[in-house]
Amino acid sequence: MDEHSEPRPPARRPVGGELIIPIAAVAFTLYYFTTIIDSPWEAQVNAFFVGSILIMLVAILLIRLGRELIAGEANLRLGELIQPIAVAPKRLLVLLLAIGYVTVLDWLGFTLTTFAFLAAAMLVLSNGRRPGFVLGLAAALALGGYLLFMVAFQTRFPAGPVEWLLGSAL
């Protein structure tokens, strides 16, 4: 830069991509609050406690980002979230898997749908590497979700063939 050129203003940091997961987390938390209405009071208290912490942390993030936006240090663009463009198909596929998860959840039940979504998403994101590990991890996570949410917390997630089979075995 020579003496006669004006200094360039600092680039504003794109923060739009940073809002996607927190907003989705709050939406899911509010949805989860509606699913535990008929659960035991202990599960309701635990869910409200954890959900309230999450909502508080998102509020702090929104305040911080709001200050940056007002100060002109940030903008709501997505920035690197959509870059590099080569990963866009994977991201779109994972988004479609998530939409599919919500769509078939009532028919296949929580455990089977969770297993299928986790396995498919991890295989997409890992380019199909280590399929045995991915399937085992997805099965362990889905079974853990069943035991935690449906057995321990008695949450009213949709039941499917796995829940009927495990319910009669337990």
JSON list of C-alpha atoms in Angstrom, two decimals:
[
{"chain": "A", "resi": 1, "resn": "MET", "atom": "CA", "xyz": [0.00, 0.00, 0.00]},
{"chain": "A", "resi": 2, "resn": "ASP", "atom": "CA", "xyz": [1.45, 3.37, -0.94]},
{"chain": "A", "resi": 3, "resn": "GLU", "atom": "CA", "xyz": [1.10, 6.63, 0.96]},
{"chain": "A", "resi": 4, "resn": "HIS", "atom": "CA", "xyz": [-1.74, 7.99, -1.20]},
{"chain": "A", "resi": 5, "resn": "SER", "atom": "CA", "xyz": [-4.12, 5.03, -1.12]},
{"chain": "A", "resi": 6, "resn": "GLU", "atom": "CA", "xyz": [-6.80, 4.89, 1.52]},
{"chain": "A", "resi": 7, "resn": "PRO", "atom": "CA", "xyz": [-6.77, 2.00, 3.96]},
{"chain": "A", "resi": 8, "resn": "ARG", "atom": "CA", "xyz": [-9.32, -0.68, 3.18]},
{"chain": "A", "resi": 9, "resn": "PRO", "atom": "CA", "xyz": [-11.92, -1.32, 5.85]},
{"chain": "A", "resi": 10, "resn": "PRO", "atom": "CA", "xyz": [-11.50, -4.68, 7.55]},
{"chain": "A", "resi": 11, "resn": "ALA", "atom": "CA", "xyz": [-13.52, -7.48, 5.97]},
{"chain": "A", "resi": 12, "resn": "ARG", "atom": "CA", "xyz": [-16.68, -8.38, 7.80]},
{"chain": "A", "resi": 13, "resn": "ARG", "atom": "CA", "xyz": [-16.76, -11.90, 9.16]},
{"chain": "A", "resi": 14, "resn": "PRO", "atom": "CA", "xyz": [-19.61, -14.03, 7.74]},
{"chain": "A", "resi": 15, "resn": "VAL", "atom": "CA", "xyz": [-21.60, -15.49, 10.66]},
{"chain": "A", "resi": 16, "resn": "GLY", "atom": "CA", "xyz": [-24.73, -16.80, 8.93]},
{"chain": "A", "resi": 17, "resn": "GLY", "atom": "CA", "xyz": [-23.37, -20.34, 8.89]},
{"chain": "A", "resi": 18, "resn": "GLU", "atom": "CA", "xyz": [-22.71, -20.19, 12.63]},
{"chain": "A", "resi": 19, "resn": "LEU", "atom": "CA", "xyz": [-26.43, -19.72, 13.25]},
{"chain": "A", "resi": 20, "resn": "ILE", "atom": "CA", "xyz": [-27.71, -22.86, 11.52]},
{"chain": "A", "resi": 21, "resn": "ILE", "atom": "CA", "xyz": [-26.86, -25.45, 14.18]},
{"chain": "A", "resi": 22, "resn": "PRO", "atom": "CA", "xyz": [-27.83, -23.29, 17.20]},
{"chain": "A", "resi": 23, "resn": "ILE", "atom": "CA", "xyz": [-31.20, -22.40, 15.66]},
{"chain": "A", "resi": 24, "resn": "ALA", "atom": "CA", "xyz": [-31.82, -26.03, 14.76]},
{"chain": "A", "resi": 25, "resn": "ALA", "atom": "CA", "xyz": [-30.80, -27.08, 18.29]},
{"chain": "A", "resi": 26, "resn": "VAL", "atom": "CA", "xyz": [-33.29, -24.67, 19.85]},
{"chain": "A", "resi": 27, "resn": "ALA", "atom": "CA", "xyz": [-36.03, -25.86, 17.49]},
{"chain": "A", "resi": 28, "resn": "PHE", "atom": "CA", "xyz": [-35.29, -29.50, 18.35]},
{"chain": "A", "resi": 29, "resn": "THR", "atom": "CA", "xyz": [-35.17, -28.69, 22.07]},
{"chain": "A", "resi": 30, "resn": "LEU", "atom": "CA", "xyz": [-38.56, -27.00, 21.92]},
{"chain": "A", "resi": 31, "resn": "TYR", "atom": "CA", "xyz": [-39.93, -29.99, 19.99]},
{"chain": "A", "resi": 32, "resn": "TYR", "atom": "CA", "xyz": [-38.40, -32.35, 22.57]},
{"chain": "A", "resi": 33, "resn": "PHE", "atom": "CA", "xyz": [-40.11, -30.42, 25.37]},
{"chain": "A", "resi": 34, "resn": "THR", "atom": "CA", "xyz": [-43.45, -31.24, 23.72]},
{"chain": "A", "resi": 35, "resn": "THR", "atom": "CA", "xyz": [-42.65, -34.96, 23.54]},
{"chain": "A", "resi": 36, "resn": "ILE", "atom": "CA", "xyz": [-41.99, -35.40, 27.25]},
{"chain": "A", "resi": 37, "resn": "ILE", "atom": "CA", "xyz": [-45.31, -34.08, 28.51]},
{"chain": "A", "resi": 38, "resn": "ASP", "atom": "CA", "xyz": [-46.50, -37.55, 29.55]},
{"chain": "A", "resi": 39, "resn": "SER", "atom": "CA", "xyz": [-43.10, -38.74, 30.78]},
{"chain": "A", "resi": 40, "resn": "PRO", "atom": "CA", "xyz": [-42.24, -39.20, 34.45]},
{"chain": "A", "resi": 41, "resn": "TRP", "atom": "CA", "xyz": [-41.47, -35.98, 36.26]},
{"chain": "A", "resi": 42, "resn": "GLU", "atom": "CA", "xyz": [-37.78, -36.90, 36.60]},
{"chain": "A", "resi": 43, "resn": "ALA", "atom": "CA", "xyz": [-37.41, -37.07, 32.81]},
{"chain": "A", "resi": 44, "resn": "GLN", "atom": "CA", "xyz": [-39.25, -33.77, 32.47]},
{"chain": "A", "resi": 45, "resn": "VAL", "atom": "CA", "xyz": [-36.95, -32.06, 34.98]},
{"chain": "A", "resi": 46, "resn": "ASN", "atom": "CA", "xyz": [-33.82, -33.47, 33.31]},
{"chain": "A", "resi": 47, "resn": "ALA", "atom": "CA", "xyz": [-35.00, -32.46, 29.86]},
{"chain": "A", "resi": 48, "resn": "PHE", "atom": "CA", "xyz": [-35.97, -28.99, 31.00]},
{"chain": "A", "resi": 49, "resn": "PHE", "atom": "CA", "xyz": [-32.64, -28.53, 32.80]},
{"chain": "A", "resi": 50, "resn": "VAL", "atom": "CA", "xyz": [-30.50, -29.63, 29.84]},
{"chain": "A", "resi": 51, "resn": "GLY", "atom": "CA", "xyz": [-32.73, -27.82, 27.34]},
{"chain": "A", "resi": 52, "resn": "SER", "atom": "CA", "xyz": [-32.62, -24.61, 29.36]},
{"chain": "A", "resi": 53, "resn": "ILE", "atom": "CA", "xyz": [-28.82, -24.69, 29.43]},
{"chain": "A", "resi": 54, "resn": "LEU", "atom": "CA", "xyz": [-28.75, -25.17, 25.67]},
{"chain": "A", "resi": 55, "resn": "ILE", "atom": "CA", "xyz": [-31.19, -22.33, 25.09]},
{"chain": "A", "resi": 56, "resn": "MET", "atom": "CA", "xyz": [-29.17, -20.07, 27.42]},
{"chain": "A", "resi": 57, "resn": "LEU", "atom": "CA", "xyz": [-25.94, -20.85, 25.54]},
{"chain": "A", "resi": 58, "resn": "VAL", "atom": "CA", "xyz": [-27.61, -20.11, 22.20]},
{"chain": "A", "resi": 59, "resn": "ALA", "atom": "CA", "xyz": [-28.92, -16.81, 23.64]},
{"chain": "A", "resi": 60, "resn": "ILE", "atom": "CA", "xyz": [-25.35, -15.88, 24.65]},
{"chain": "A", "resi": 61, "resn": "LEU", "atom": "CA", "xyz": [-24.14, -16.72, 21.14]},
{"chain": "A", "resi": 62, "resn": "LEU", "atom": "CA", "xyz": [-26.91, -14.62, 19.59]},
{"chain": "A", "resi": 63, "resn": "ILE", "atom": "CA", "xyz": [-26.01, -11.67, 21.82]},
{"chain": "A", "resi": 64, "resn": "ARG", "atom": "CA", "xyz": [-22.33, -11.96, 20.86]},
{"chain": "A", "resi": 65, "resn": "LEU", "atom": "CA", "xyz": [-23.10, -12.23, 17.15]},
{"chain": "A", "resi": 66, "resn": "GLY", "atom": "CA", "xyz": [-25.64, -9.41, 17.43]},
{"chain": "A", "resi": 67, "resn": "ARG", "atom": "CA", "xyz": [-22.96, -7.13, 18.87]},
{"chain": "A", "resi": 68, "resn": "GLU", "atom": "CA", "xyz": [-20.62, -8.02, 16.00]},
{"chain": "A", "resi": 69, "resn": "LEU", "atom": "CA", "xyz": [-23.38, -7.31, 13.46]},
{"chain": "A", "resi": 70, "resn": "ILE", "atom": "CA", "xyz": [-24.24, -3.94, 15.04]},
{"chain": "A", "resi": 71, "resn": "ALA", "atom": "CA", "xyz": [-20.55, -2.97, 15.21]},
{"chain": "A", "resi": 72, "resn": "GLY", "atom": "CA", "xyz": [-20.17, -3.78, 11.51]},
{"chain": "A", "resi": 73, "resn": "GLU", "atom": "CA", "xyz": [-17.64, -6.52, 12.20]},
{"chain": "A", "resi": 74, "resn": "ALA", "atom": "CA", "xyz": [-19.84, -9.30, 10.82]},
{"chain": "A", "resi": 75, "resn": "ASN", "atom": "CA", "xyz": [-22.54, -10.01, 8.26]},
{"chain": "A", "resi": 76, "resn": "LEU", "atom": "CA", "xyz": [-25.15, -12.76, 7.88]},
{"chain": "A", "resi": 77, "resn": "ARG", "atom": "CA", "xyz": [-23.57, -14.37, 4.82]},
{"chain": "A", "resi": 78, "resn": "LEU", "atom": "CA", "xyz": [-22.84, -18.08, 4.91]},
{"chain": "A", "resi": 79, "resn": "GLY", "atom": "CA", "xyz": [-19.16, -17.65, 4.05]},
{"chain": "A", "resi": 80, "resn": "GLU", "atom": "CA", "xyz": [-17.18, -20.87, 4.01]},
{"chain": "A", "resi": 81, "resn": "LEU", "atom": "CA", "xyz": [-20.24, -22.94, 4.84]},
{"chain": "A", "resi": 82, "resn": "ILE", "atom": "CA", "xyz": [-20.98, -23.29, 1.15]},
{"chain": "A", "resi": 83, "resn": "GLN", "atom": "CA", "xyz": [-17.31, -23.58, 0.19]},
{"chain": "A", "resi": 84, "resn": "PRO", "atom": "CA", "xyz": [-15.68, -25.58, -1.24]},
{"chain": "A", "resi": 85, "resn": "ILE", "atom": "CA", "xyz": [-18.38, -26.24, -3.77]},
{"chain": "A", "resi": 86, "resn": "ALA", "atom": "CA", "xyz": [-17.12, -29.82, -4.24]},
{"chain": "A", "resi": 87, "resn": "VAL", "atom": "CA", "xyz": [-18.64, -30.81, -0.87]},
{"chain": "A", "resi": 88, "resn": "ALA", "atom": "CA", "xyz": [-22.04, -29.33, -1.66]},
{"chain": "A", "resi": 89, "resn": "PRO", "atom": "CA", "xyz": [-23.44, -32.65, -3.00]},
{"chain": "A", "resi": 90, "resn": "LYS", "atom": "CA", "xyz": [-22.52, -34.42, 0.27]},
{"chain": "A", "resi": 91, "resn": "ARG", "atom": "CA", "xyz": [-24.12, -31.68, 2.31]},
{"chain": "A", "resi": 92, "resn": "LEU", "atom": "CA", "xyz": [-27.25, -31.80, 0.20]},
{"chain": "A", "resi": 93, "resn": "LEU", "atom": "CA", "xyz": [-27.39, -35.58, 0.55]},
{"chain": "A", "resi": 94, "resn": "VAL", "atom": "CA", "xyz": [-27.09, -35.37, 4.35]},
{"chain": "A", "resi": 95, "resn": "LEU", "atom": "CA", "xyz": [-29.85, -32.74, 4.36]},
{"chain": "A", "resi": 96, "resn": "LEU", "atom": "CA", "xyz": [-32.05, -35.07, 2.30]},
{"chain": "A", "resi": 97, "resn": "LEU", "atom": "CA", "xyz": [-31.26, -37.91, 4.71]},
{"chain": "A", "resi": 98, "resn": "ALA", "atom": "CA", "xyz": [-32.35, -35.71, 7.63]},
{"chain": "A", "resi": 99, "resn": "ILE", "atom": "CA", "xyz": [-35.60, -34.86, 5.85]},
{"chain": "A", "resi": 100, "resn": "GLY", "atom": "CA", "xyz": [-36.07, -38.57, 5.12]},
{"chain": "A", "resi": 101, "resn": "TYR", "atom": "CA", "xyz": [-35.45, -39.35, 8.79]},
{"chain": "A", "resi": 102, "resn": "VAL", "atom": "CA", "xyz": [-38.28, -37.09, 9.88]},
{"chain": "A", "resi": 103, "resn": "THR", "atom": "CA", "xyz": [-40.51, -38.41, 7.09]},
{"chain": "A", "resi": 104, "resn": "VAL", "atom": "CA", "xyz": [-40.22, -42.14, 7.89]},
{"chain": "A", "resi": 105, "resn": "LEU", "atom": "CA", "xyz": [-39.80, -41.90, 11.67]},
{"chain": "A", "resi": 106, "resn": "ASP", "atom": "CA", "xyz": [-43.48, -42.66, 12.35]},
{"chain": "A", "resi": 107, "resn": "TRP", "atom": "CA", "xyz": [-43.41, -45.83, 10.21]},
{"chain": "A", "resi": 108, "resn": "LEU", "atom": "CA", "xyz": [-40.03, -47.35, 11.05]},
{"chain": "A", "resi": 109, "resn": "GLY", "atom": "CA", "xyz": [-39.83, -46.19, 14.66]},
{"chain": "A", "resi": 110, "resn": "PHE", "atom": "CA", "xyz": [-37.13, -44.30, 16.50]},
{"chain": "A", "resi": 111, "resn": "THR", "atom": "CA", "xyz": [-34.43, -46.97, 16.74]},
{"chain": "A", "resi": 112, "resn": "LEU", "atom": "CA", "xyz": [-34.47, -48.33, 13.18]},
{"chain": "A", "resi": 113, "resn": "THR", "atom": "CA", "xyz": [-34.80, -44.86, 11.64]},
{"chain": "A", "resi": 114, "resn": "THR", "atom": "CA", "xyz": [-31.99, -43.51, 13.81]},
{"chain": "A", "resi": 115, "resn": "PHE", "atom": "CA", "xyz": [-29.76, -46.43, 12.86]},
{"chain": "A", "resi": 116, "resn": "ALA", "atom": "CA", "xyz": [-30.47, -45.99, 9.15]},
{"chain": "A", "resi": 117, "resn": "PHE", "atom": "CA", "xyz": [-29.92, -42.23, 9.25]},
{"chain": "A", "resi": 118, "resn": "LEU", "atom": "CA", "xyz": [-26.69, -42.41, 11.25]},
{"chain": "A", "resi": 119, "resn": "ALA", "atom": "CA", "xyz": [-25.27, -45.22, 9.13]},
{"chain": "A", "resi": 120, "resn": "ALA", "atom": "CA", "xyz": [-26.15, -43.53, 5.83]},
{"chain": "A", "resi": 121, "resn": "ALA", "atom": "CA", "xyz": [-24.91, -40.10, 6.93]},
{"chain": "A", "resi": 122, "resn": "MET", "atom": "CA", "xyz": [-21.61, -41.45, 8.28]},
{"chain": "A", "resi": 123, "resn": "LEU", "atom": "CA", "xyz": [-21.06, -43.52, 5.12]},
{"chain": "A", "resi": 124, "resn": "VAL", "atom": "CA", "xyz": [-21.73, -40.47, 2.94]},
{"chain": "A", "resi": 125, "resn": "LEU", "atom": "CA", "xyz": [-19.43, -38.24, 4.96]},
{"chain": "A", "resi": 126, "resn": "SER", "atom": "CA", "xyz": [-16.63, -40.84, 5.13]},
{"chain": "A", "resi": 127, "resn": "ASN", "atom": "CA", "xyz": [-16.87, -41.74, 1.42]},
{"chain": "A", "resi": 128, "resn": "GLY", "atom": "CA", "xyz": [-17.90, -45.25, 2.39]},
{"chain": "A", "resi": 129, "resn": "ARG", "atom": "CA", "xyz": [-14.72, -46.00, 4.32]},
{"chain": "A", "resi": 130, "resn": "ARG", "atom": "CA", "xyz": [-14.81, -48.50, 7.18]},
{"chain": "A", "resi": 131, "resn": "PRO", "atom": "CA", "xyz": [-18.42, -49.63, 6.65]},
{"chain": "A", "resi": 132, "resn": "GLY", "atom": "CA", "xyz": [-18.23, -52.28, 9.37]},
{"chain": "A", "resi": 133, "resn": "PHE", "atom": "CA", "xyz": [-17.15, -49.71, 11.95]},
{"chain": "A", "resi": 134, "resn": "VAL", "atom": "CA", "xyz": [-19.78, -47.23, 10.77]},
{"chain": "A", "resi": 135, "resn": "LEU", "atom": "CA", "xyz": [-22.59, -49.82, 10.96]},
{"chain": "A", "resi": 136, "resn": "GLY", "atom": "CA", "xyz": [-21.45, -50.95, 14.42]},
{"chain": "A", "resi": 137, "resn": "LEU", "atom": "CA", "xyz": [-21.25, -47.37, 15.68]},
{"chain": "A", "resi": 138, "resn": "ALA", "atom": "CA", "xyz": [-24.66, -46.52, 14.22]},
{"chain": "A", "resi": 139, "resn": "ALA", "atom": "CA", "xyz": [-26.16, -49.63, 15.83]},
{"chain": "A", "resi": 140, "resn": "ALA", "atom": "CA", "xyz": [-24.60, -48.81, 19.22]},
{"chain": "A", "resi": 141, "resn": "LEU", "atom": "CA", "xyz": [-25.82, -45.21, 19.09]},
{"chain": "A", "resi": 142, "resn": "ALA", "atom": "CA", "xyz": [-29.34, -46.19, 18.01]},
{"chain": "A", "resi": 143, "resn": "LEU", "atom": "CA", "xyz": [-29.56, -48.85, 20.74]},
{"chain": "A", "resi": 144, "resn": "GLY", "atom": "CA", "xyz": [-28.17, -46.35, 23.27]},
{"chain": "A", "resi": 145, "resn": "GLY", "atom": "CA", "xyz": [-30.81, -43.85, 22.18]},
{"chain": "A", "resi": 146, "resn": "TYR", "atom": "CA", "xyz": [-33.52, -46.49, 22.62]},
{"chain": "A", "resi": 147, "resn": "LEU", "atom": "CA", "xyz": [-32.31, -47.42, 26.10]},
{"chain": "A", "resi": 148, "resn": "LEU", "atom": "CA", "xyz": [-31.89, -43.81, 27.23]},
{"chain": "A", "resi": 149, "resn": "PHE", "atom": "CA", "xyz": [-34.93, -42.15, 25.74]},
{"chain": "A", "resi": 150, "resn": "MET", "atom": "CA", "xyz": [-37.51, -44.90, 25.42]},
{"chain": "A", "resi": 151, "resn": "VAL", "atom": "CA", "xyz": [-36.63, -47.19, 28.33]},
{"chain": "A", "resi": 152, "resn": "ALA", "atom": "CA", "xyz": [-35.06, -44.90, 30.95]},
{"chain": "A", "resi": 153, "resn": "PHE", "atom": "CA", "xyz": [-36.93, -41.64, 30.20]},
{"chain": "A", "resi": 154, "resn": "GLN", "atom": "CA", "xyz": [-40.05, -43.33, 28.77]},
{"chain": "A", "resi": 155, "resn": "THR", "atom": "CA", "xyz": [-40.18, -40.74, 26.00]},
{"chain": "A", "resi": 156, "resn": "ARG", "atom": "CA", "xyz": [-43.02, -41.10, 23.52]},
{"chain": "A", "resi": 157, "resn": "PHE", "atom": "CA", "xyz": [-40.92, -41.53, 20.38]},
{"chain": "A", "resi": 158, "resn": "PRO", "atom": "CA", "xyz": [-42.58, -43.48, 17.57]},
{"chain": "A", "resi": 159, "resn": "ALA", "atom": "CA", "xyz": [-42.38, -47.22, 18.00]},
{"chain": "A", "resi": 160, "resn": "GLY", "atom": "CA", "xyz": [-41.49, -49.53, 15.15]},
{"chain": "A", "resi": 161, "resn": "PRO", "atom": "CA", "xyz": [-40.43, -53.14, 14.68]},
{"chain": "A", "resi": 162, "resn": "VAL", "atom": "CA", "xyz": [-37.27, -52.79, 16.80]},
{"chain": "A", "resi": 163, "resn": "GLU", "atom": "CA", "xyz": [-39.16, -51.23, 19.71]},
{"chain": "A", "resi": 164, "resn": "TRP", "atom": "CA", "xyz": [-41.84, -53.92, 19.54]},
{"chain": "A", "resi": 165, "resn": "LEU", "atom": "CA", "xyz": [-39.21, -56.66, 19.52]},
{"chain": "A", "resi": 166, "resn": "LEU", "atom": "CA", "xyz": [-37.11, -55.13, 22.31]},
{"chain": "A", "resi": 167, "resn": "GLY", "atom": "CA", "xyz": [-40.20, -54.19, 24.31]},
{"chain": "A", "resi": 168, "resn": "SER", "atom": "CA", "xyz": [-41.37, -57.78, 24.40]},
{"chain": "A", "resi": 169, "resn": "ALA", "atom": "CA", "xyz": [-37.86, -59.01, 25.26]},
{"chain": "A", "resi": 170, "resn": "LEU", "atom": "CA", "xyz": [-37.37, -56.55, 28.11]}
]
